[in-house]
PDB file of C-alpha atoms in Angstrom:
ATOM      1  CA  MET V   9     105.306 -92.004 158.427  1.00 51.00           C
ATOM      2  CA  ASN V  10     107.334 -91.185 161.511  1.00 50.00           C
ATOM      3  CA  PRO V  11     109.901 -93.994 162.045  1.00 50.00           C
ATOM      4  CA  ARG V  12     110.095 -93.343 165.783  1.00 49.00           C
ATOM      5  CA  THR V  13     106.355 -93.476 166.520  1.00 51.00           C
ATOM      6  CA  GLY V  14     105.152 -95.753 163.726  1.00 50.00           C
ATOM      7  CA  SER V  15     102.356 -93.362 162.791  1.00 52.00           C
ATOM      8  CA  PHE V  16     101.659 -90.743 160.232  1.00 50.00           C
ATOM      9  CA  PRO V  17     102.177 -87.197 161.474  1.00 51.00           C
ATOM     10  CA  ALA V  18      99.162 -84.990 161.857  1.00 51.00           C
ATOM     11  CA  ASN V  19     101.062 -82.234 160.207  1.00 52.00           C
ATOM     12  CA  PRO V  20     102.655 -83.079 156.825  1.00 49.00           C
ATOM     13  CA  SER V  21     105.694 -80.948 157.772  1.00 48.00           C
ATOM     14  CA  GLN V  22     106.365 -83.004 160.916  1.00 48.00           C
ATOM     15  CA  ASP V  23     109.022 -85.110 159.162  1.00 48.00           C
ATOM     16  CA  ALA V  24     110.803 -81.985 158.093  1.00 45.00           C
ATOM     17  CA  VAL V  25     110.674 -80.690 161.672  1.00 44.00           C
ATOM     18  CA  ASP V  26     112.094 -83.977 162.959  1.00 48.00           C
ATOM     19  CA  GLU V  27     114.879 -83.839 160.413  1.00 47.00           C
ATOM     20  CA  ARG V  28     115.721 -80.312 161.497  1.00 47.00           C
ATOM     21  CA  ASP V  29     115.828 -81.416 165.123  1.00 49.00           C
ATOM     22  CA  ASP V  30     118.827 -83.704 164.586  1.00 50.00           C
ATOM     23  CA  GLY V  31     121.207 -80.969 165.864  1.00 48.00           C
ATOM     24  CA  LYS V  32     122.874 -80.173 162.520  1.00 48.00           C
ATOM     25  CA  GLU V  33     123.171 -76.628 161.230  1.00 47.00           C
ATOM     26  CA  ARG V  34     121.384 -75.974 157.940  1.00 50.00           C
ATOM     27  CA  LEU V  35     121.052 -72.948 155.762  1.00 45.00           C
ATOM     28  CA  PRO V  36     117.984 -70.880 156.666  1.00 48.00           C
ATOM     29  CA  THR V  37     114.955 -71.084 154.449  1.00 49.00           C
ATOM     30  CA  ASP V  38     114.291 -67.378 154.962  1.00 48.00           C
ATOM     31  CA  LEU V  39     116.674 -65.318 152.849  1.00 45.00           C
ATOM     32  CA  ASN V  40     116.474 -62.450 155.350  1.00 48.00           C
ATOM     33  CA  GLN V  41     117.599 -64.683 158.228  1.00 50.00           C
ATOM     34  CA  GLU V  42     121.256 -64.380 159.357  1.00 49.00           C
ATOM     35  CA  PRO V  43     123.254 -67.517 158.457  1.00 47.00           C
ATOM     36  CA  PRO V  44     124.812 -69.618 161.220  1.00 50.00           C
ATOM     37  CA  GLY V  45     128.036 -68.093 162.472  1.00 51.00           C
ATOM     38  CA  GLY V  46     127.061 -64.643 161.236  1.00 56.00           C
ATOM     39  CA  GLY V  47     126.947 -63.301 164.791  1.00 67.00           C
ATOM     40  CA  ARG V  48     130.474 -64.484 165.515  1.00 74.00           C
ATOM     41  CA  ALA V  49     131.705 -62.940 162.288  1.00 76.00           C
ATOM     42  CA  ALA V  50     130.123 -59.638 163.266  1.00 74.00           C
ATOM     43  CA  VAL V  51     131.788 -59.763 166.682  1.00 73.00           C
ATOM     44  CA  ARG V  52     135.172 -60.471 165.094  1.00 77.00           C
ATOM     45  CA  TYR V  53     134.661 -57.576 162.707  1.00 72.00           C
ATOM     46  CA  ARG V  54     133.806 -55.210 165.551  1.00 78.00           C
ATOM     47  CA  ARG V  55     136.843 -56.339 167.554  1.00 79.00           C
ATOM     48  CA  SER V  56     139.126 -55.870 164.559  1.00 82.00           C
ATOM     49  CA  LYS V  57     137.668 -52.429 163.968  1.00 82.00           C
ATOM     50  CA  THR V  58     138.228 -51.521 167.643  1.00 86.00           C
ATOM     51  CA  ARG V  59     141.864 -52.682 167.507  1.00 87.00           C
ATOM     52  CA  TRP V  60     142.570 -50.555 164.451  1.00 90.00           C
ATOM     53  CA  LEU V  61     140.900 -47.574 166.117  1.00 90.00           C
ATOM     54  CA  VAL V  62     143.019 -47.998 169.258  1.00 90.00           C
ATOM     55  CA  LEU V  63     146.177 -48.326 167.135  1.00 91.00           C
ATOM     56  CA  VAL V  64     145.367 -45.132 165.219  1.00 92.00           C
ATOM     57  CA  ILE V  65     144.698 -43.246 168.467  1.00 94.00           C
ATOM     58  CA  ALA V  66     147.967 -44.522 169.984  1.00 93.00           C
ATOM     59  CA  ILE V  67     149.993 -43.447 166.927  1.00 94.00           C
ATOM     60  CA  ALA V  68     148.307 -40.047 166.934  1.00 94.00           C
ATOM     61  CA  ALA V  69     149.084 -39.628 170.659  1.00 93.00           C
ATOM     62  CA  VAL V  70     152.762 -40.480 170.110  1.00 92.00           C
ATOM     63  CA  VAL V  71     153.087 -38.055 167.180  1.00 91.00           C
ATOM     64  CA  TRP V  72     151.309 -35.336 169.170  1.00 92.00           C
ATOM     65  CA  SER V  73     153.604 -35.907 172.166  1.00 91.00           C
ATOM     66  CA  LEU V  74     156.792 -35.858 170.081  1.00 85.00           C
ATOM     67  CA  ASP V  75     155.708 -32.641 168.399  1.00 84.00           C
ATOM     68  CA  GLY V  76     154.765 -30.984 171.686  1.00 87.00           C
ATOM     69  CA  THR V  77     158.009 -31.883 173.443  1.00 85.00           C
ATOM     70  CA  GLY V  78     160.272 -30.961 170.543  1.00 81.00           C
ATOM     71  CA  VAL V  79     161.934 -34.385 170.363  1.00 81.00           C
ATOM     72  CA  SER V  80     163.837 -34.830 167.104  1.00 78.00           C
ATOM     73  CA  PHE V  81     167.146 -35.965 165.686  1.00 77.00           C
ATOM     74  CA  ALA V  82     167.950 -32.335 164.925  1.00 78.00           C
ATOM     75  CA  SER V  83     167.950 -31.434 168.627  1.00 76.00           C
ATOM     76  CA  LEU V  84     170.319 -34.336 169.356  1.00 77.00           C
ATOM     77  CA  ILE V  85     172.679 -33.236 166.596  1.00 82.00           C
ATOM     78  CA  GLU V  86     172.654 -29.651 167.865  1.00 78.00           C
ATOM     79  CA  GLY V  87     173.514 -30.781 171.401  1.00 77.00           C
ATOM     80  CA  TRP V  88     176.233 -33.231 170.352  1.00 81.00           C
ATOM     81  CA  ASP V  89     179.082 -30.741 170.870  1.00 78.00           C
ATOM     82  CA  ASN V  90     178.084 -30.134 174.502  1.00 79.00           C
ATOM     83  CA  ALA V  91     177.615 -33.857 175.122  1.00 78.00           C
ATOM     84  CA  ARG V  92     181.022 -34.620 173.608  1.00 80.00           C
ATOM     85  CA  GLU V  93     182.660 -32.055 175.880  1.00 77.00           C
ATOM     86  CA  ILE V  94     181.072 -33.635 178.958  1.00 77.00           C
ATOM     87  CA  LEU V  95     181.989 -37.178 177.882  1.00 79.00           C
ATOM     88  CA  ALA V  96     185.552 -36.154 177.223  1.00 78.00           C
ATOM     89  CA  GLY V  97     185.756 -34.643 180.700  1.00 76.00           C
ATOM     90  CA  LEU V  98     184.694 -37.929 182.316  1.00 79.00           C
ATOM     91  CA  PHE V  99     187.885 -39.717 181.284  1.00 81.00           C
ATOM     92  CA  PRO V 100     190.017 -40.699 182.968  1.00 82.00           C
ATOM     93  CA  PRO V 101     188.056 -41.021 186.256  1.00 84.00           C
ATOM     94  CA  GLN V 102     189.710 -39.519 189.281  1.00 80.00           C
ATOM     95  CA  THR V 103     191.212 -42.159 191.576  1.00 81.00           C
ATOM     96  CA  ASP V 104     193.123 -40.330 194.311  1.00 85.00           C
ATOM     97  CA  GLU V 105     192.935 -41.835 197.781  1.00 84.00           C
ATOM     98  CA  GLU V 106     191.007 -39.012 199.419  1.00 86.00           C
ATOM     99  CA  LEU V 107     188.294 -39.078 196.775  1.00 85.00           C
ATOM    100  CA  LEU V 108     187.956 -42.862 196.913  1.00 88.00           C
ATOM    101  CA  ARG V 109     187.593 -42.666 200.681  1.00 90.00           C
ATOM    102  CA  SER V 110     184.775 -40.100 200.361  1.00 89.00           C
ATOM    103  CA  VAL V 111     183.122 -42.115 197.577  1.00 89.00           C
ATOM    104  CA  GLY V 112     183.205 -45.222 199.752  1.00 90.00           C
ATOM    105  CA  LYS V 113     181.557 -43.297 202.583  1.00 91.00           C
ATOM    106  CA  ALA V 114     178.844 -42.023 200.197  1.00 90.00           C
ATOM    107  CA  VAL V 115     178.226 -45.559 198.893  1.00 91.00           C
ATOM    108  CA  VAL V 116     177.814 -46.903 202.426  1.00 92.00           C
ATOM    109  CA  GLU V 117     175.436 -44.048 203.272  1.00 92.00           C
ATOM    110  CA  THR V 118     173.400 -44.762 200.144  1.00 92.00           C
ATOM    111  CA  LEU V 119     173.135 -48.427 201.087  1.00 92.00           C
ATOM    112  CA  GLN V 120     172.016 -47.489 204.589  1.00 94.00           C
ATOM    113  CA  ILE V 121     169.369 -45.138 203.197  1.00 94.00           C
ATOM    114  CA  SER V 122     168.022 -47.825 200.875  1.00 93.00           C
ATOM    115  CA  ILE V 123     167.805 -50.501 203.592  1.00 94.00           C
ATOM    116  CA  ALA V 124     166.251 -48.218 206.210  1.00 95.00           C
ATOM    117  CA  ALA V 125     163.729 -46.913 203.678  1.00 94.00           C
ATOM    118  CA  LEU V 126     162.966 -50.482 202.618  1.00 95.00           C
ATOM    119  CA  PHE V 127     162.221 -51.434 206.217  1.00 96.00           C
ATOM    120  CA  PHE V 128     159.830 -48.570 206.916  1.00 96.00           C
ATOM    121  CA  GLY V 129     158.276 -48.697 203.440  1.00 95.00           C
ATOM    122  CA  THR V 130     157.667 -52.443 203.634  1.00 95.00           C
ATOM    123  CA  VAL V 131     156.072 -52.267 207.087  1.00 96.00           C
ATOM    124  CA  MET V 132     153.712 -49.462 206.067  1.00 96.00           C
ATOM    125  CA  GLY V 133     153.074 -50.908 202.615  1.00 95.00           C
ATOM    126  CA  LEU V 134     152.161 -54.388 203.864  1.00 94.00           C
ATOM    127  CA  LEU V 135     149.839 -52.948 206.492  1.00 95.00           C
ATOM    128  CA  LEU V 136     148.085 -50.793 203.904  1.00 95.00           C
ATOM    129  CA  ALA V 137     147.922 -53.729 201.460  1.00 94.00           C
ATOM    130  CA  LEU V 138     146.188 -55.951 204.029  1.00 92.00           C
ATOM    131  CA  LEU V 139     143.619 -53.233 204.627  1.00 93.00           C
ATOM    132  CA  MET V 140     143.133 -52.594 200.888  1.00 93.00           C
ATOM    133  CA  ALA V 141     142.848 -56.161 199.535  1.00 91.00           C
ATOM    134  CA  GLY V 142     139.252 -57.054 198.755  1.00 88.00           C
ATOM    135  CA  ASN V 143     139.524 -60.718 199.729  1.00 87.00           C
ATOM    136  CA  ILE V 144     140.841 -59.805 203.190  1.00 89.00           C
ATOM    137  CA  GLY V 145     137.471 -58.223 203.888  1.00 84.00           C
ATOM    138  CA  ALA V 146     138.444 -55.168 205.918  1.00 86.00           C
ATOM    139  CA  PRO V 147     135.524 -52.789 206.644  1.00 89.00           C
ATOM    140  CA  LYS V 148     135.067 -50.007 204.110  1.00 90.00           C
ATOM    141  CA  TRP V 149     135.590 -47.314 206.722  1.00 93.00           C
ATOM    142  CA  ILE V 150     139.134 -48.697 207.063  1.00 92.00           C
ATOM    143  CA  SER V 151     139.916 -49.928 203.532  1.00 91.00           C
ATOM    144  CA  LEU V 152     138.918 -46.696 201.748  1.00 94.00           C
ATOM    145  CA  PRO V 153     141.117 -44.379 203.866  1.00 94.00           C
ATOM    146  CA  ALA V 154     143.977 -46.890 203.502  1.00 94.00           C
ATOM    147  CA  ARG V 155     143.584 -46.767 199.720  1.00 94.00           C
ATOM    148  CA  TRP V 156     143.575 -42.949 199.761  1.00 96.00           C
ATOM    149  CA  VAL V 157     146.697 -42.818 201.919  1.00 95.00           C
ATOM    150  CA  ALA V 158     148.528 -45.251 199.621  1.00 95.00           C
ATOM    151  CA  THR V 159     147.508 -43.195 196.595  1.00 95.00           C
ATOM    152  CA  VAL V 160     148.865 -40.011 198.142  1.00 95.00           C
ATOM    153  CA  PHE V 161     152.128 -41.701 199.142  1.00 95.00           C
ATOM    154  CA  ARG V 162     152.914 -43.000 195.653  1.00 93.00           C
ATOM    155  CA  SER V 163     151.504 -40.037 193.715  1.00 93.00           C
ATOM    156  CA  VAL V 164     154.058 -37.624 195.174  1.00 92.00           C
ATOM    157  CA  PRO V 165     157.554 -38.314 193.723  1.00 91.00           C
ATOM    158  CA  GLU V 166     160.439 -39.055 196.061  1.00 90.00           C
ATOM    159  CA  LEU V 167     162.107 -35.800 195.027  1.00 90.00           C
ATOM    160  CA  LEU V 168     159.188 -33.715 196.283  1.00 93.00           C
ATOM    161  CA  TRP V 169     158.970 -35.762 199.489  1.00 93.00           C
ATOM    162  CA  ALA V 170     162.707 -35.145 199.926  1.00 93.00           C
ATOM    163  CA  LEU V 171     162.228 -31.388 199.606  1.00 92.00           C
ATOM    164  CA  VAL V 172     159.532 -31.526 202.264  1.00 93.00           C
ATOM    165  CA  PHE V 173     161.636 -33.537 204.703  1.00 94.00           C
ATOM    166  CA  VAL V 174     164.809 -31.541 204.050  1.00 92.00           C
ATOM    167  CA  ALA V 175     162.854 -28.468 205.046  1.00 92.00           C
ATOM    168  CA  ALA V 176     161.430 -30.311 208.068  1.00 92.00           C
ATOM    169  CA  VAL V 177     164.399 -32.213 209.510  1.00 91.00           C
ATOM    170  CA  GLY V 178     167.318 -30.592 207.679  1.00 89.00           C
ATOM    171  CA  LEU V 179     169.947 -31.835 205.259  1.00 87.00           C
ATOM    172  CA  GLY V 180     171.217 -35.395 205.533  1.00 89.00           C
ATOM    173  CA  PRO V 181     170.309 -39.034 205.009  1.00 91.00           C
ATOM    174  CA  ALA V 182     167.374 -39.011 207.470  1.00 93.00           C
ATOM    175  CA  ALA V 183     165.365 -36.858 205.061  1.00 93.00           C
ATOM    176  CA  GLY V 184     166.147 -39.322 202.293  1.00 93.00           C
ATOM    177  CA  VAL V 185     164.953 -42.282 204.373  1.00 95.00           C
ATOM    178  CA  TYR V 186     161.642 -40.602 205.161  1.00 95.00           C
ATOM    179  CA  ALA V 187     161.085 -39.522 201.559  1.00 94.00           C
ATOM    180  CA  ILE V 188     161.806 -42.915 199.988  1.00 95.00           C
ATOM    181  CA  SER V 189     159.852 -44.752 202.699  1.00 96.00           C
ATOM    182  CA  LEU V 190     156.594 -42.949 201.942  1.00 95.00           C
ATOM    183  CA  HIS V 191     156.795 -43.452 198.192  1.00 95.00           C
ATOM    184  CA  ALA V 192     157.823 -47.098 198.607  1.00 95.00           C
ATOM    185  CA  ALA V 193     154.953 -47.695 201.028  1.00 96.00           C
ATOM    186  CA  GLY V 194     152.390 -46.376 198.560  1.00 95.00           C
ATOM    187  CA  LEU V 195     153.805 -48.396 195.685  1.00 95.00           C
ATOM    188  CA  LEU V 196     154.103 -51.631 197.666  1.00 95.00           C
ATOM    189  CA  ALA V 197     150.602 -51.193 199.069  1.00 95.00           C
ATOM    190  CA  LYS V 198     149.113 -51.194 195.565  1.00 94.00           C
ATOM    191  CA  LEU V 199     151.229 -54.015 194.134  1.00 94.00           C
ATOM    192  CA  VAL V 200     150.983 -56.292 197.192  1.00 94.00           C
ATOM    193  CA  SER V 201     147.221 -55.815 197.501  1.00 94.00           C
ATOM    194  CA  GLU V 202     146.843 -56.885 193.869  1.00 93.00           C
ATOM    195  CA  GLN V 203     148.958 -59.987 194.552  1.00 93.00           C
ATOM    196  CA  LEU V 204     146.773 -60.835 197.541  1.00 92.00           C
ATOM    197  CA  GLU V 205     143.612 -60.451 195.481  1.00 91.00           C
ATOM    198  CA  ALA V 206     144.986 -62.700 192.719  1.00 89.00           C
ATOM    199  CA  VAL V 207     145.421 -65.834 194.883  1.00 89.00           C
ATOM    200  CA  ASP V 208     143.430 -69.032 194.336  1.00 88.00           C
ATOM    201  CA  VAL V 209     140.005 -68.668 195.970  1.00 88.00           C
ATOM    202  CA  ALA V 210     139.514 -72.391 196.696  1.00 89.00           C
ATOM    203  CA  PRO V 211     141.884 -72.593 199.705  1.00 87.00           C
ATOM    204  CA  VAL V 212     140.509 -69.286 200.978  1.00 87.00           C
ATOM    205  CA  GLU V 213     136.915 -70.521 200.904  1.00 88.00           C
ATOM    206  CA  ALA V 214     137.959 -73.819 202.492  1.00 89.00           C
ATOM    207  CA  VAL V 215     139.490 -72.003 205.461  1.00 87.00           C
ATOM    208  CA  ARG V 216     136.480 -69.714 205.782  1.00 87.00           C
ATOM    209  CA  LEU V 217     134.117 -72.709 205.891  1.00 88.00           C
ATOM    210  CA  THR V 218     135.912 -73.908 209.013  1.00 87.00           C
ATOM    211  CA  GLY V 219     134.731 -70.769 210.778  1.00 84.00           C
ATOM    212  CA  ALA V 220     138.090 -68.978 210.741  1.00 84.00           C
ATOM    213  CA  THR V 221     138.153 -65.234 211.295  1.00 84.00           C
ATOM    214  CA  ARG V 222     139.254 -62.748 208.646  1.00 84.00           C
ATOM    215  CA  LEU V 223     142.684 -62.431 210.209  1.00 82.00           C
ATOM    216  CA  ALA V 224     143.142 -66.195 210.406  1.00 86.00           C
ATOM    217  CA  THR V 225     141.996 -66.621 206.806  1.00 87.00           C
ATOM    218  CA  ALA V 226     144.507 -64.014 205.662  1.00 86.00           C
ATOM    219  CA  VAL V 227     147.364 -65.577 207.632  1.00 83.00           C
ATOM    220  CA  LEU V 228     146.602 -69.203 206.727  1.00 85.00           C
ATOM    221  CA  ALA V 229     145.200 -69.049 203.173  1.00 87.00           C
ATOM    222  CA  ILE V 230     145.880 -65.713 201.447  1.00 89.00           C
ATOM    223  CA  VAL V 231     149.334 -64.511 202.481  1.00 88.00           C
ATOM    224  CA  PRO V 232     151.082 -67.926 202.084  1.00 87.00           C
ATOM    225  CA  GLN V 233     149.950 -68.166 198.448  1.00 88.00           C
ATOM    226  CA  ALA V 234     151.296 -64.700 197.601  1.00 89.00           C
ATOM    227  CA  ARG V 235     154.403 -64.912 199.796  1.00 89.00           C
ATOM    228  CA  ASN V 236     156.978 -65.467 197.039  1.00 87.00           C
ATOM    229  CA  ASN V 237     155.568 -62.746 194.794  1.00 89.00           C
ATOM    230  CA  ILE V 238     155.487 -60.315 197.699  1.00 91.00           C
ATOM    231  CA  ALA V 239     159.109 -61.086 198.539  1.00 90.00           C
ATOM    232  CA  SER V 240     160.066 -60.487 194.906  1.00 89.00           C
ATOM    233  CA  LEU V 241     158.314 -57.102 194.956  1.00 92.00           C
ATOM    234  CA  VAL V 242     160.113 -56.120 198.150  1.00 93.00           C
ATOM    235  CA  LEU V 243     163.502 -57.040 196.683  1.00 91.00           C
ATOM    236  CA  TYR V 244     162.752 -55.076 193.527  1.00 90.00           C
ATOM    237  CA  GLN V 245     161.775 -52.116 195.699  1.00 92.00           C
ATOM    238  CA  TRP V 246     165.209 -52.328 197.313  1.00 92.00           C
ATOM    239  CA  GLU V 247     166.807 -51.855 193.875  1.00 89.00           C
ATOM    240  CA  CYS V 248     164.498 -48.904 193.242  1.00 91.00           C
ATOM    241  CA  ASN V 249     165.508 -47.385 196.584  1.00 92.00           C
ATOM    242  CA  ILE V 250     169.165 -47.397 195.494  1.00 90.00           C
ATOM    243  CA  ARG V 251     168.343 -45.438 192.356  1.00 88.00           C
ATOM    244  CA  SER V 252     165.962 -43.120 194.211  1.00 89.00           C
ATOM    245  CA  SER V 253     168.571 -42.303 196.844  1.00 88.00           C
ATOM    246  CA  ALA V 254     170.896 -41.163 194.053  1.00 85.00           C
ATOM    247  CA  ILE V 255     168.229 -38.765 192.778  1.00 88.00           C
ATOM    248  CA  ILE V 256     167.042 -37.236 196.038  1.00 90.00           C
ATOM    249  CA  GLY V 257     170.630 -36.591 197.015  1.00 86.00           C
ATOM    250  CA  PHE V 258     170.605 -33.682 194.563  1.00 86.00           C
ATOM    251  CA  VAL V 259     168.389 -31.747 196.996  1.00 88.00           C
ATOM    252  CA  GLY V 260     170.591 -32.514 199.998  1.00 85.00           C
ATOM    253  CA  ALA V 261     169.054 -35.788 201.206  1.00 87.00           C
ATOM    254  CA  GLY V 262     172.411 -37.522 201.653  1.00 85.00           C
ATOM    255  CA  GLY V 263     174.012 -40.488 199.944  1.00 86.00           C
ATOM    256  CA  ILE V 264     175.972 -40.671 196.752  1.00 88.00           C
ATOM    257  CA  GLY V 265     173.423 -38.456 195.007  1.00 87.00           C
ATOM    258  CA  GLN V 266     174.458 -35.503 197.106  1.00 86.00           C
ATOM    259  CA  ALA V 267     178.086 -36.009 196.044  1.00 87.00           C
ATOM    260  CA  LEU V 268     176.964 -36.319 192.418  1.00 88.00           C
ATOM    261  CA  GLY V 269     175.098 -33.033 192.645  1.00 86.00           C
ATOM    262  CA  ILE V 270     178.106 -31.217 194.079  1.00 86.00           C
ATOM    263  CA  SER V 271     180.419 -32.591 191.391  1.00 86.00           C
ATOM    264  CA  MET V 272     178.070 -31.577 188.595  1.00 84.00           C
ATOM    265  CA  ARG V 273     177.560 -28.067 189.922  1.00 85.00           C
ATOM    266  CA  LEU V 274     181.331 -27.558 190.245  1.00 84.00           C
ATOM    267  CA  PHE V 275     182.014 -29.140 186.807  1.00 82.00           C
ATOM    268  CA  ARG V 276     184.312 -31.781 188.300  1.00 85.00           C
ATOM    269  CA  TYR V 277     183.672 -34.298 185.572  1.00 84.00           C
ATOM    270  CA  GLU V 278     186.509 -36.707 186.462  1.00 87.00           C
ATOM    271  CA  GLU V 279     185.193 -36.879 190.028  1.00 88.00           C
ATOM    272  CA  LEU V 280     181.700 -37.310 188.612  1.00 87.00           C
ATOM    273  CA  ALA V 281     182.870 -40.304 186.561  1.00 89.00           C
ATOM    274  CA  THR V 282     184.233 -41.996 189.694  1.00 90.00           C
ATOM    275  CA  LEU V 283     180.935 -41.476 191.504  1.00 90.00           C
ATOM    276  CA  MET V 284     178.948 -42.821 188.543  1.00 91.00           C
ATOM    277  CA  ILE V 285     181.095 -45.966 188.405  1.00 91.00           C
ATOM    278  CA  ALA V 286     180.619 -46.477 192.146  1.00 91.00           C
ATOM    279  CA  LEU V 287     176.852 -46.102 191.785  1.00 90.00           C
ATOM    280  CA  LEU V 288     176.799 -48.560 188.887  1.00 91.00           C
ATOM    281  CA  LEU V 289     178.751 -51.140 190.876  1.00 92.00           C
ATOM    282  CA  LEU V 290     176.419 -50.698 193.843  1.00 91.00           C
ATOM    283  CA  VAL V 291     173.337 -51.278 191.678  1.00 89.00           C
ATOM    284  CA  LEU V 292     174.922 -54.380 190.131  1.00 90.00           C
ATOM    285  CA  VAL V 293     175.779 -55.830 193.539  1.00 91.00           C
ATOM    286  CA  VAL V 294     172.285 -55.225 194.871  1.00 89.00           C
ATOM    287  CA  ASP V 295     170.808 -56.785 191.728  1.00 87.00           C
ATOM    288  CA  GLN V 296     172.903 -59.925 192.179  1.00 89.00           C
ATOM    289  CA  ILE V 297     171.934 -60.180 195.850  1.00 90.00           C
ATOM    290  CA  SER V 298     168.293 -59.820 194.865  1.00 86.00           C
ATOM    291  CA  ARG V 299     168.565 -62.526 192.220  1.00 85.00           C
ATOM    292  CA  PHE V 300     170.284 -64.855 194.697  1.00 87.00           C
ATOM    293  CA  LEU V 301     167.549 -64.391 197.285  1.00 86.00           C
ATOM    294  CA  ARG V 302     164.795 -64.874 194.716  1.00 81.00           C
ATOM    295  CA  ARG V 303     166.499 -68.048 193.487  1.00 81.00           C
ATOM    296  CA  ARG V 304     166.576 -69.339 197.056  1.00 81.00           C
ATOM    297  CA  MET V 305     162.834 -68.744 197.218  1.00 76.00           C
ATOM    298  CA  GLY V 306     162.251 -70.855 194.101  1.00 66.00           C
ATOM    299  CA  ALA V 307     162.113 -68.202 191.375  1.00 61.00           C
ATOM    300  CA  ALA V 308     163.194 -69.359 187.909  1.00 56.00           C
ATOM    301  CA  THR V 309     166.189 -67.034 187.565  1.00 57.00           C
ATOM    302  CA  ARG V 310     169.221 -67.738 185.403  1.00 58.00           C
TER     303      ARG V 310
END
């Protein structure tokens, strides 16, 4: 008798069906049927198998790369005598007045290169990022070329850009500014566009429902949410510009890197040590300024 209807079921197995309908999992009556939870176990097994496969491939890639590049402790031991000779030549650093005056001039030039390149790179990078971000909604005939341009800018290293501009405008810091600006613009375009696309969609949709245009939606709902992260990226790019200016100086693009290249080619190791210390101090100062500005913007720095 069915307790809910007060009648006998037409089918003798109705009670059993009702009991199975109470929402509880029971072992299957068919031995060939997969037990409850078997699907989840299979998924976990496949995921575990995939992780082990990825780990094996990664280890094999590292071993293959080390073998192909000839990296080993033996090579370091063989080159220790040359390294010791260079390190010994770095001490004590040269500190005569004329050298310090020239080092100070190179440091100032490096700082100028980094700031000017940051300005041009940020302007171009933010413009490209606004055109690239999917939630901004720029037409494809604009967003796709912007993405291609940003890819070209960041794919070419600053050193190669510096060679191009040294050949175009001649030796000096102007070539360094142009070279770093293009690479910084491509990098910022990618990173900033990803920050714009990662914002909360609720405020964006709320502004769009008011009938706001794409530009107004970007200015009022998208950019304000990503503002702090964008500022942090720009400040980090400034630190990168300092280091990049030291590298492109080796090809005559001005700054402290150019002085470093001359000292290394002439084997003036004591002068080289002074330049390296000056570059280190410059990077540390810029890092502290960056941390201070990020702290003022609410970043959790210590």
